[in-house]
Amino acid sequence: MEPVCAIELRNITKRFGDVVANDRINLCLQRGEILSLLGENGSGKTTLMNMLSGIYYPDEGEILVGGKPVSITSPREAFHYGIGMIHQHYKLVDVFTAAENIVLGLDEGGKLDMKATNARVREICEKYGFDIDPSQKVYDMSVSQKQTVEIIKVLYRGADILILDEPTAVLTPQETDKLFSVMQNMRNDGKAIVIITHKLHEVMAISDKVAVLRKGQYIGTVNTSETNPQALTEMMVGHSVTLNIDCPHYDNPQPRLTVSGLSCFDDEGIKRLDDVSFTAMGGEILGIAGISGSGQRELLECIAGLHPISSGSIMYTPEGTAPANLVGKTPMQIRKAGVAMAFVPEDRLGMGLVGSMGMTGNMMLRSWRKGKGIFVNRKDPNELAMQIWKDLEVVTPSTDFPVRRMSGGNVQKVLVGREIASSPSVLMTAYAVRGLDINTSYTIYNLLTQQKMQGVAVVYVGEDLDVLLELCDRILVLCGGKVSGIVDAASSSKEELGLLMTHIGGKEAK
């Protein structure tokens, strides 16, 4: 007799208008098991998990918890059945302590006893290996500590079925190892865990089984010990995909961008960059690594003329002409000089794209000034939109379909594709593959390498250290707004980068 599934999905279907996000999905999750959920962007992973956590309700099919059919109509009801989801973007109140955030919204019956709450939080921490002070304010916490609070929050509410959405996206290798250790302790305690991730090496390291979705349909579940990254990728995509990132050598790299003593402050007067200096060479990819919030965003925005600079210089050297200081120039002047920035922030539609426009309209944002008279030329932008639609396999009914109605990954394809197509001599990309499936990610890696081999200076801000080491020629590491090291990617390691990201040890090689 087979053991009863902790969670079982039977013929789950979810539609949004004419789009079928999940098509008759069947899935089983056992207690004491870590299941990785894989699939390309738009394959329906998050939609499926949102139905388990009470955010969406299935149009067809049924959900069984412990072998019994249930109706989950809200996150509160999901907790009633022991299901808790840890989302990629944390929902915490900065001015509250860890313990206050953990009990926020709970009916504890009568007056809240914070002493008992702190004791219960410490008990959970000791049981599973968390490292958190219940009385610490959230605004004083690192990203991994905030994530810890979110996980403890669902455990405190009695969840024994946990869903983690991209949990390692902004963690250092050391923090990832610590999270995996905690997840293994929870699994050993009988918890059932689902992890949504695009990082195949993490899938192989932490999961017991892997379930694959493709275009809203369930492809199958395999034992992790009986598969490999290549086979999983072929299940996701439906055909063979090469998982190698080429890093060819450019024969004669030339200085394109020289940043010296760059410092800047935010609107509240907090120093975000402190005396940052480096040179980006034409014909190389310079990686930028660092824990989230270490100044990566401000660095690229300063270079692009979008953030005020308090001190320092940014010298741009076009091929065959004298250097020019970009400080004090407008973003339009900087772009005309040949510096392009493909910035993909967490709010993908907050910068660079207009959500109500389609792909063609968003291509025109870069070319509308070229038109003569009162009429705008739509022919060239439409050709570019069609090219990006085809090359990056953007999932959209047409090039006029509003980008805000596309999945996050497809929005990214439109933005990154447009910036690469602008033929800059310095191309800056921030989180260009964040949330993208592995097939599209490798397409973008190859596009960046093509730009490098054409003599473009590529600045790549990324989160995946394995990719940074494989894709880049050199890697600059930021910690707290300062440069803690510049290393040669070919001779460095994840562990060294992780230590530099936390400002501990490591050598500096320029």
XYZ file of C-alpha atoms in Angstrom, residues 25 33 214 496:
4
model
C -2.000 18.906 -13.774
C 10.414 14.966 0.730
C 5.962 22.676 -20.016
C 36.219 33.366 -2.783
